[in-house]
Each structure stands twice: as structure tokens, then as C-alpha cells.
Tab-separated table of C-alpha atoms and ligand atoms in Angstrom:
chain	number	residue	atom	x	y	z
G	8	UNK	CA	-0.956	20.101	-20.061
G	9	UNK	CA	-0.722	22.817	-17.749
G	10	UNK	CA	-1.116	21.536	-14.130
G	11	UNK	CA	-1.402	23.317	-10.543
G	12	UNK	CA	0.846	23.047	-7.644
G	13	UNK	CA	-1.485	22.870	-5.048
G	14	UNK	CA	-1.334	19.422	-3.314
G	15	UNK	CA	1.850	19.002	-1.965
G	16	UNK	CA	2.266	19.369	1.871
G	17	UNK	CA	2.487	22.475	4.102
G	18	UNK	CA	5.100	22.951	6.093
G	19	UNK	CA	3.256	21.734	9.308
G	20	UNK	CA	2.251	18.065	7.118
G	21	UNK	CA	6.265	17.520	6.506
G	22	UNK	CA	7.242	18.132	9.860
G	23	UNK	CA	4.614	15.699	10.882
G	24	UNK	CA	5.345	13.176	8.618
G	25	UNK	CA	8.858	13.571	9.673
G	26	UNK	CA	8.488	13.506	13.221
G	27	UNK	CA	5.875	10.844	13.301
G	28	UNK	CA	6.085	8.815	9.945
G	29	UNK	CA	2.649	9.553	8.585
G	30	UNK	CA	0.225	12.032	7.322
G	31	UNK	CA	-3.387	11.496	6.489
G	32	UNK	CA	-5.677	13.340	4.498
G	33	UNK	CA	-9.470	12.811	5.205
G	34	UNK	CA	-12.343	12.595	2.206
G	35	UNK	CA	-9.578	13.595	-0.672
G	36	UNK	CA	-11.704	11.757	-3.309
G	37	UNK	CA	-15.348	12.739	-4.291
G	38	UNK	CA	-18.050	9.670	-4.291
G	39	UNK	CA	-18.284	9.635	-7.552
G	40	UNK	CA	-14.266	9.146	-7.781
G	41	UNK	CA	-14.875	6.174	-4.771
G	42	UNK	CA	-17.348	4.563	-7.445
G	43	UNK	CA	-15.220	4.347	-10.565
G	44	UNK	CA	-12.301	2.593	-8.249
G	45	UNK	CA	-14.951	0.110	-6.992
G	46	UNK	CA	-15.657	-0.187	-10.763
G	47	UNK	CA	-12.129	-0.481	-11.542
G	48	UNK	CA	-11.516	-2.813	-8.475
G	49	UNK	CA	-13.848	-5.215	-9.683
G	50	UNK	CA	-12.651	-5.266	-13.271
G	51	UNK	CA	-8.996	-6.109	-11.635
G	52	UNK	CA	-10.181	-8.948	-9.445
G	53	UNK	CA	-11.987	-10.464	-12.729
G	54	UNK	CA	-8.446	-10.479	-14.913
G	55	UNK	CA	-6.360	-11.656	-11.582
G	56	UNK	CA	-8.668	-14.119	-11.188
G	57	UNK	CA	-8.162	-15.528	-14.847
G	58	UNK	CA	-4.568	-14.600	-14.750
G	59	UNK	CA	-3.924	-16.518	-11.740
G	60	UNK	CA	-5.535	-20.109	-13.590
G	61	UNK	CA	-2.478	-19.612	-15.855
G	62	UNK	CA	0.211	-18.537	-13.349
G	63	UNK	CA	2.672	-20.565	-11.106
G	64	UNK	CA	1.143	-21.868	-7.605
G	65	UNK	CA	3.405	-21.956	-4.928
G	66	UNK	CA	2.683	-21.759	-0.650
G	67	UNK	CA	4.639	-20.148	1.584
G	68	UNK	CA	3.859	-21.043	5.849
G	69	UNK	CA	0.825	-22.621	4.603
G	70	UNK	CA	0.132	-18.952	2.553
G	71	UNK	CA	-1.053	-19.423	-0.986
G	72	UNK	CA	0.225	-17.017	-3.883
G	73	UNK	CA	0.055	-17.304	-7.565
G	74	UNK	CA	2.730	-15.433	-9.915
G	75	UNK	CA	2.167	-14.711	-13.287
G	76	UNK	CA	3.816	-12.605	-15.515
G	77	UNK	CA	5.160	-9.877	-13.362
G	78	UNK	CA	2.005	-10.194	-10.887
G	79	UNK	CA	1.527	-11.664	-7.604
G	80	UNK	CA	-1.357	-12.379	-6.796
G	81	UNK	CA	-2.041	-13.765	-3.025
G	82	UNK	CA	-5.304	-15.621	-1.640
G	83	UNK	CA	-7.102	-15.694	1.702
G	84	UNK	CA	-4.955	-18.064	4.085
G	85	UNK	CA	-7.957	-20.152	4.219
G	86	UNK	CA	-7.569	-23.904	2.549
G	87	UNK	CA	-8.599	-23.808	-0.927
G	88	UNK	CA	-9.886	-19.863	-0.333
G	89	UNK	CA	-11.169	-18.486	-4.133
G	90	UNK	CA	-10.673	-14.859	-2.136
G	91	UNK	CA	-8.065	-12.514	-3.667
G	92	UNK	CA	-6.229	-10.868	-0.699
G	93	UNK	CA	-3.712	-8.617	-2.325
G	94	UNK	CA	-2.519	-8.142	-6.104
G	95	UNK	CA	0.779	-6.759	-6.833
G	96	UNK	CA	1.154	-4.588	-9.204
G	97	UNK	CA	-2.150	-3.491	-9.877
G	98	UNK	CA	-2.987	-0.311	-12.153
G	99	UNK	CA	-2.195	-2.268	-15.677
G	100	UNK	CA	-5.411	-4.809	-15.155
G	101	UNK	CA	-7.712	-1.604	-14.869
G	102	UNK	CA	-7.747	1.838	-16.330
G	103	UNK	CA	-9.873	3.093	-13.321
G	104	UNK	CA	-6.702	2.341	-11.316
G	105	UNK	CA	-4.225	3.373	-13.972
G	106	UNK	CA	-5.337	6.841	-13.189
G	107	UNK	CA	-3.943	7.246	-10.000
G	108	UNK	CA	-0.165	6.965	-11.266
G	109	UNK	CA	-0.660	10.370	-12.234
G	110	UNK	CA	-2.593	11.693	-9.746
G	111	UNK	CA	-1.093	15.362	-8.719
G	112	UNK	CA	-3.241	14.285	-4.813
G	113	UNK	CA	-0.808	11.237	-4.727
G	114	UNK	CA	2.100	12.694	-6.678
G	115	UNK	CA	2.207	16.421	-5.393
G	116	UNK	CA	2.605	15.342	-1.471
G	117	UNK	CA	5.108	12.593	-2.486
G	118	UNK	CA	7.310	15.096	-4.284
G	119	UNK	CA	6.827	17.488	-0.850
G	120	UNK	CA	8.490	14.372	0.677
G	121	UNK	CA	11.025	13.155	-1.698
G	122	UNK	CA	11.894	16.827	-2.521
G	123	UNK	CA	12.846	15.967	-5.912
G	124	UNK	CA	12.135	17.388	-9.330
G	125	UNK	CA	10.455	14.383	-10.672
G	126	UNK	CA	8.874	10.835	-9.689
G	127	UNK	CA	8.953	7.333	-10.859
G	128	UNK	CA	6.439	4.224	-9.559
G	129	UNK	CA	8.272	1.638	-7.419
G	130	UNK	CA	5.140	-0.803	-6.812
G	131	UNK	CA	1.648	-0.682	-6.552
G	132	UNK	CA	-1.088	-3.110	-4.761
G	133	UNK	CA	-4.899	-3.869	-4.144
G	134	UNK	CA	-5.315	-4.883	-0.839
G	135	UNK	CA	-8.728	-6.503	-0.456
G	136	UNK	CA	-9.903	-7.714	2.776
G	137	UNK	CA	-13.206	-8.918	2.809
G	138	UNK	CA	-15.384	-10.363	5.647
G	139	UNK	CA	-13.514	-12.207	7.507
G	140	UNK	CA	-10.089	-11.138	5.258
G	141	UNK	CA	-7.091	-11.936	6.997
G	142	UNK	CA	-4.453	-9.280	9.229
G	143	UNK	CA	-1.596	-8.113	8.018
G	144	UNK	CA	1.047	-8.480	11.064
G	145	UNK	CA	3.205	-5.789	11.962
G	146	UNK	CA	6.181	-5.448	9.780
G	147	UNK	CA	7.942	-2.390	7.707
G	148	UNK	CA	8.263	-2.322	3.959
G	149	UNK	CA	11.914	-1.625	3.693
G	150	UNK	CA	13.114	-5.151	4.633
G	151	UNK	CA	10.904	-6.333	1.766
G	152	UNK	CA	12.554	-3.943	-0.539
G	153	UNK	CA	16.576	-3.485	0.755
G	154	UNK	CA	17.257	-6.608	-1.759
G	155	UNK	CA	16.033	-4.713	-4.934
G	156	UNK	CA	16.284	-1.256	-4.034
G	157	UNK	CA	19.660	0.867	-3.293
G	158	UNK	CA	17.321	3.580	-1.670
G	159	UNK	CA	15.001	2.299	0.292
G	160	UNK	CA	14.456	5.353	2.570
G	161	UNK	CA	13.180	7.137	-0.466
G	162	UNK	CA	10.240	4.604	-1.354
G	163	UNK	CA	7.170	6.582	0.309
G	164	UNK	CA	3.898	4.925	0.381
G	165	UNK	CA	0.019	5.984	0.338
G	166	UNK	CA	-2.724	4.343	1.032
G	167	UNK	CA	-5.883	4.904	-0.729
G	168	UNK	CA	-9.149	3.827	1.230
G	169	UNK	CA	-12.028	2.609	-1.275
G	170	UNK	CA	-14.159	2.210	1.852
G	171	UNK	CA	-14.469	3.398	5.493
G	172	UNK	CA	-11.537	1.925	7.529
G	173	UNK	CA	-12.578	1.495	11.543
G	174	UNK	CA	-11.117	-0.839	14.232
G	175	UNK	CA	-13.703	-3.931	13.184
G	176	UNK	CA	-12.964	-4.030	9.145
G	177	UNK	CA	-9.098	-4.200	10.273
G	178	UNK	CA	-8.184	-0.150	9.153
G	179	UNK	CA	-3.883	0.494	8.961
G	180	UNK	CA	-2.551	0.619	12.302
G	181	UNK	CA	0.862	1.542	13.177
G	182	UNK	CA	3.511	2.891	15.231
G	183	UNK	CA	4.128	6.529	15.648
G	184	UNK	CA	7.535	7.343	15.171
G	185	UNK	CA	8.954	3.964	14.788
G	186	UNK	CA	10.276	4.903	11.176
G	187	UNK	CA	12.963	6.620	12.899
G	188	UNK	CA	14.709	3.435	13.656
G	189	UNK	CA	15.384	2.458	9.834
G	190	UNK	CA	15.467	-1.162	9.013
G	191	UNK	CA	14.187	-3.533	12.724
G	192	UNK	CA	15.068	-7.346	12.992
G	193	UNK	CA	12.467	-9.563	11.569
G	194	UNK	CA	11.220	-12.801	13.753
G	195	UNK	CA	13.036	-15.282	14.066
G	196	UNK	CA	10.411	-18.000	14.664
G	197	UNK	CA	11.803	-20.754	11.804
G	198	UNK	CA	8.690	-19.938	9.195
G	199	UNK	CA	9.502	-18.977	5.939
G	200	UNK	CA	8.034	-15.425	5.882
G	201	UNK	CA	8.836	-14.721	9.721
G	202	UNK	CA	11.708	-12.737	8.906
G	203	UNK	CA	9.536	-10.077	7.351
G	204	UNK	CA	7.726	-9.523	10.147
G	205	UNK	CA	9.062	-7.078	12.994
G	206	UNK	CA	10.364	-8.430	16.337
G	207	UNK	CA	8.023	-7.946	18.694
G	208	UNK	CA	10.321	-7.181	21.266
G	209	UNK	CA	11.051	-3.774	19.237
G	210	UNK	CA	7.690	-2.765	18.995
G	211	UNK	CA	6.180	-0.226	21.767
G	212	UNK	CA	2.465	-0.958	21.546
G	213	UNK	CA	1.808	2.446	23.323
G	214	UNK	CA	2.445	3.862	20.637
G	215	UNK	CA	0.103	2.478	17.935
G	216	UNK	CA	-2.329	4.860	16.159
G	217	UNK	CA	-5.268	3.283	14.371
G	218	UNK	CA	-6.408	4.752	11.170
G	219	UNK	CA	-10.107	5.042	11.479
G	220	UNK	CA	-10.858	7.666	7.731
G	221	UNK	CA	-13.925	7.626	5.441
G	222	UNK	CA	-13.936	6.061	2.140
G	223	UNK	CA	-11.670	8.321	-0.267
G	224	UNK	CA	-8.850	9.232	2.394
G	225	UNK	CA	-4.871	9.107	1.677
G	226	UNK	CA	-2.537	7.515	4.641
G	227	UNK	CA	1.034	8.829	3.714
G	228	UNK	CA	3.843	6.832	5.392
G	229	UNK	CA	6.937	6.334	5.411
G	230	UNK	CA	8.775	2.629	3.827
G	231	UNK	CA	10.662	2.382	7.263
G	232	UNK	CA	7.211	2.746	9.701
G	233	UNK	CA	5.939	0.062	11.580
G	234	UNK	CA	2.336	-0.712	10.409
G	235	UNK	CA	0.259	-3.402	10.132
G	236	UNK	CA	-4.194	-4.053	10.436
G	237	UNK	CA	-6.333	-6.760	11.922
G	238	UNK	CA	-8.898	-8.903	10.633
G	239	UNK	CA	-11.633	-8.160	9.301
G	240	UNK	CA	-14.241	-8.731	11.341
G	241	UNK	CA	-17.496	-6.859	9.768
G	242	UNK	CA	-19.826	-7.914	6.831
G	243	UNK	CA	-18.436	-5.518	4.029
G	244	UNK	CA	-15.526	-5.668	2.438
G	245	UNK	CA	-12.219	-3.406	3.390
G	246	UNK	CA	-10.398	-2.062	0.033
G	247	UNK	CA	-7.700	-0.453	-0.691
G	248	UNK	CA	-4.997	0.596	-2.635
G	249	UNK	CA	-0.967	1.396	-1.857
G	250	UNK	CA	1.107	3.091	-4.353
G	251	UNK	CA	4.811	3.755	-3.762
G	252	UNK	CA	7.004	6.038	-5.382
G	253	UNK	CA	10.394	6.941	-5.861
G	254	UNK	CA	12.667	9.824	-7.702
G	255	UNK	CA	12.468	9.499	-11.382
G	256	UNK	CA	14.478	7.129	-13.686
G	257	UNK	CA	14.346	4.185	-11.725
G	258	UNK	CA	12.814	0.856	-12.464
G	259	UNK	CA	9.825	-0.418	-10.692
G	260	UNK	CA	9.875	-3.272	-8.635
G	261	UNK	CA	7.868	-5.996	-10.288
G	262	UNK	CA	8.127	-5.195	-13.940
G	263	UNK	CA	11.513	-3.260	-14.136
G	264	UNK	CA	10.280	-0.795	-16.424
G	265	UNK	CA	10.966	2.488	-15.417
G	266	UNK	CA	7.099	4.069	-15.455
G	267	UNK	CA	7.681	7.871	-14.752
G	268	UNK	CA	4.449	10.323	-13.647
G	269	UNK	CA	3.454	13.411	-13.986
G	270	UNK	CA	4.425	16.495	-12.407
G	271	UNK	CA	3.868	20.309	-13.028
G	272	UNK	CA	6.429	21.789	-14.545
X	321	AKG	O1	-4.044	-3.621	3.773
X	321	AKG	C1	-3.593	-3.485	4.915
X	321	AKG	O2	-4.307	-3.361	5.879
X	321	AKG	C2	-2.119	-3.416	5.194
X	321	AKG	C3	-1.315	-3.805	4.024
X	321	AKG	C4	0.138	-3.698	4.228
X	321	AKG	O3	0.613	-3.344	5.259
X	321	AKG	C5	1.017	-4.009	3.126
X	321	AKG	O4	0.530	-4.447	2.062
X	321	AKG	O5	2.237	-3.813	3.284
């Protein structure tokens, strides 16, 4: 297959993602391309859902997740909630979703970043936040990661929207820059997950950018950036997907298999 180098960044995209820790690119998918994720979306939350009657329960600061098999798959923090809130990884429970793994408008820009010859997946989620869906505090990805990954600075992310993200459906937020700083303290508050959230004390609220795109936008940031979103407080639902790569040959995080993609030659 003969394939085009024309995604990856400019020069002016790197610098900003450099300098601040993010690029976005508005309206990258066609509605037609929005409609088959819904479709795939849908068939994903049908197979978690009967995946997750077979899987391991478990609670963690009162937060309930199901694994099974190499997925994770997390509910609404309501008591007894039937709401899928995020499923980790994602793109084998839907060939609609399986498509973006070799994307060249995901993969081209993360190869502008990685500046390497070739690409591997680290992990891959559906993030589904419906009315009502819960925030995500603020936190960075690499102190998630550090225990399974030797190079964490090289784990870019980018977020898909599947739907308009605004201040009221709880869009990505973060804060500009803070990437810079590498791995932050996490709380320490005495909850189990609290360590994976960022100290407040290091965060600079000034500085937080809200990511307000139409459905069919990519948010590329960096595994080090402080980010987080709110609730949800509209009437539609707020999905999306994050994909995160790495240079080729490495295992993926969930799995461990080592699931190359695509590049031009
Ligand atoms: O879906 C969101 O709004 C944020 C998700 C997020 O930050 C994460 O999954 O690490």
C-alpha cells in the first residue's frame, strides 16, 4: 500500500506542542466517519457490557471496575451504576475502532512528535461520559505508566472527540505548559487512588485551557501534561476516544503484545 505523508505536523504545530504540551486539530473526521465510531462505540459498550458479567469485580475509594481478560472496564461512581465510564483497551471489541490504529491523521502527527521511523500502540480507551458522567480530576498519565514503561516521556496521547466537547458536557481541560515539569507528586489524602492525582498545590489554575472542538477533532498531548474534565452536566452523552503510542517494538500496556501500525514508507 502506497501511503502519503501529509499529516504529520508543521513546524509551527511541534513547536507548539513543545512549548505548550498540546496541539489540536479541529473537524479532522468527516460525519460520516463520526457515525461509524458511534456505530462502533455502541457495538463496544454491548461486548464490555457482557464481558464485564464474566470478569473480576473489585472497588477502589468506593470506584467500581471490572477486569477481564486484559480489559478494564470502569462504571459510573454511582452505587450499583449499569453506566460504562471508560474501557481500556478498546479497538479489539469493535472493528469501527480498530481502524484508527492505523490511522496516518493519528499516526503521521505522532511520528512528527516521536521523530522516529516507526510506531507501536501503548494503550487505548473509550471514555464515555454520559449525562451526568462523572470528572476526571486533574492528574498526568506518566505516573500511571512509570511502573510499566522505561520511557514514559515518549508515550504521546490523542484524543478523539465522537461529539462536541464544551464547558457543560465536561470537554479536556488542562494546563498549558505544565508537561514541562515531568512526573508532579500525587495527593497524599490516604485514598487508594489519591496518589494518581496531581497535588494541587503544583497546579497554576491560570493556566488551564478548556478544549471546547466539534465532534471529529484530535487533542494531541503530551503523557507528562496536566489535564483533567468536569462533569457532565448536559443531556447528551460526551464520547471519546484516547490512543497512545510509542516507537515501534514495544509491548502494549494491557495485553503485552507488541501491536505495530502503519506508516509510509
Ligand atoms: O475523558 C476525559 O475527559 C479525560 C480522560 C482522561 O484524562 C484519561 O482517561 O486519562
Amino acid at each position: 500500500m502506497v501511503m502519503d505523508r501529509q499529516f504529520g505536523f508543521s513546524d509551527q504545530e511541534l513547536k507548539r506542542y513543545k512549548d505548550e504540551g498540546f496541539v489540536v486539530r479541529q473537524g479532522v473526521f468527516t460525519d460520516e466517519e463520526i457515525h461509524g465510531f458511534h456505530l462502533g462505540v455502541e457495538e463496544a459498550i454491548e461486548t464490555a457490557l457482557q464481558l464485564a458479567r464474566q470478569g473480576k469485580s473489585y472497588t477502589l475509594d468506593g470506584k467500581s471496575f471490572v477486569d477481564f481478560a486484559e480489559y478494564t472496564i470502569q462504571f459510573e461512581h454511582t452505587p450499583e451504576s449499569k453506566d460504562l465510564r471508560v474501557i481500556e483497551p478498546v479497538h479489539s471489541l469493535a472493528e469501527n475502532l480498530a481502524v484508527l490504529l492505523s490511522e496516518q491523521r493519528l499516526l503521521q502527527p505522532m511520528q512528527s512528535i516521536l521523530g522516529c521511523s516507526a510506531l507501536a500502540l501503548w494503550t487505548n480507551k473509550l471514555n464515555c461520559k454520559g449525562p451526568g458522567g462523572s470528572a476526571f480530576d486533574w492528574h498526568q498519565d506518566s505516573p500511571y505508566w512509570v511502573h510499566d514503561s522505561g520511557h514514559v516521556d515518549l508515550l504521546p496521547n490523542v484524543m478523539i472527540s465522537f461529539d462536541s466537547f464544551d464547558r457543560e458536557n465536561g470537554c479536556l481541560r488542562a494546563i498549558v505548559g505544565s508537561h514541562k515539569a515531568g512526573c508532579l507528586p500525587g495527593r497524599v489524602d490516604g485514598s487508594q487512588l489519591g496518589g494518581f492525582y496531581t497535588d494541587s498545590k503544583v497546579i497554576d489554575l491560570a493556566d488551564e485551557v478548556l478544549f471546547e472542538v466539534c465532534p471529529g477533532s484530535l487533542i494531541f498531548f503530551d503523557p507528562h501534561l496536566i489535564h483533567g474534565s468536569g462533569e457532565n452536566k448536559s443531556s447528551n452523552s460526551r464520547r471519546a476516544m484516547i490512543l497512545t503510542f510509542q516507537p515501534a517494538g514495544h509491548p502494549s500496556l494491557k495485553s503485552g503484545e507488541t501491536i505495530n501500525c502503519p506508516l509510509p514508507g
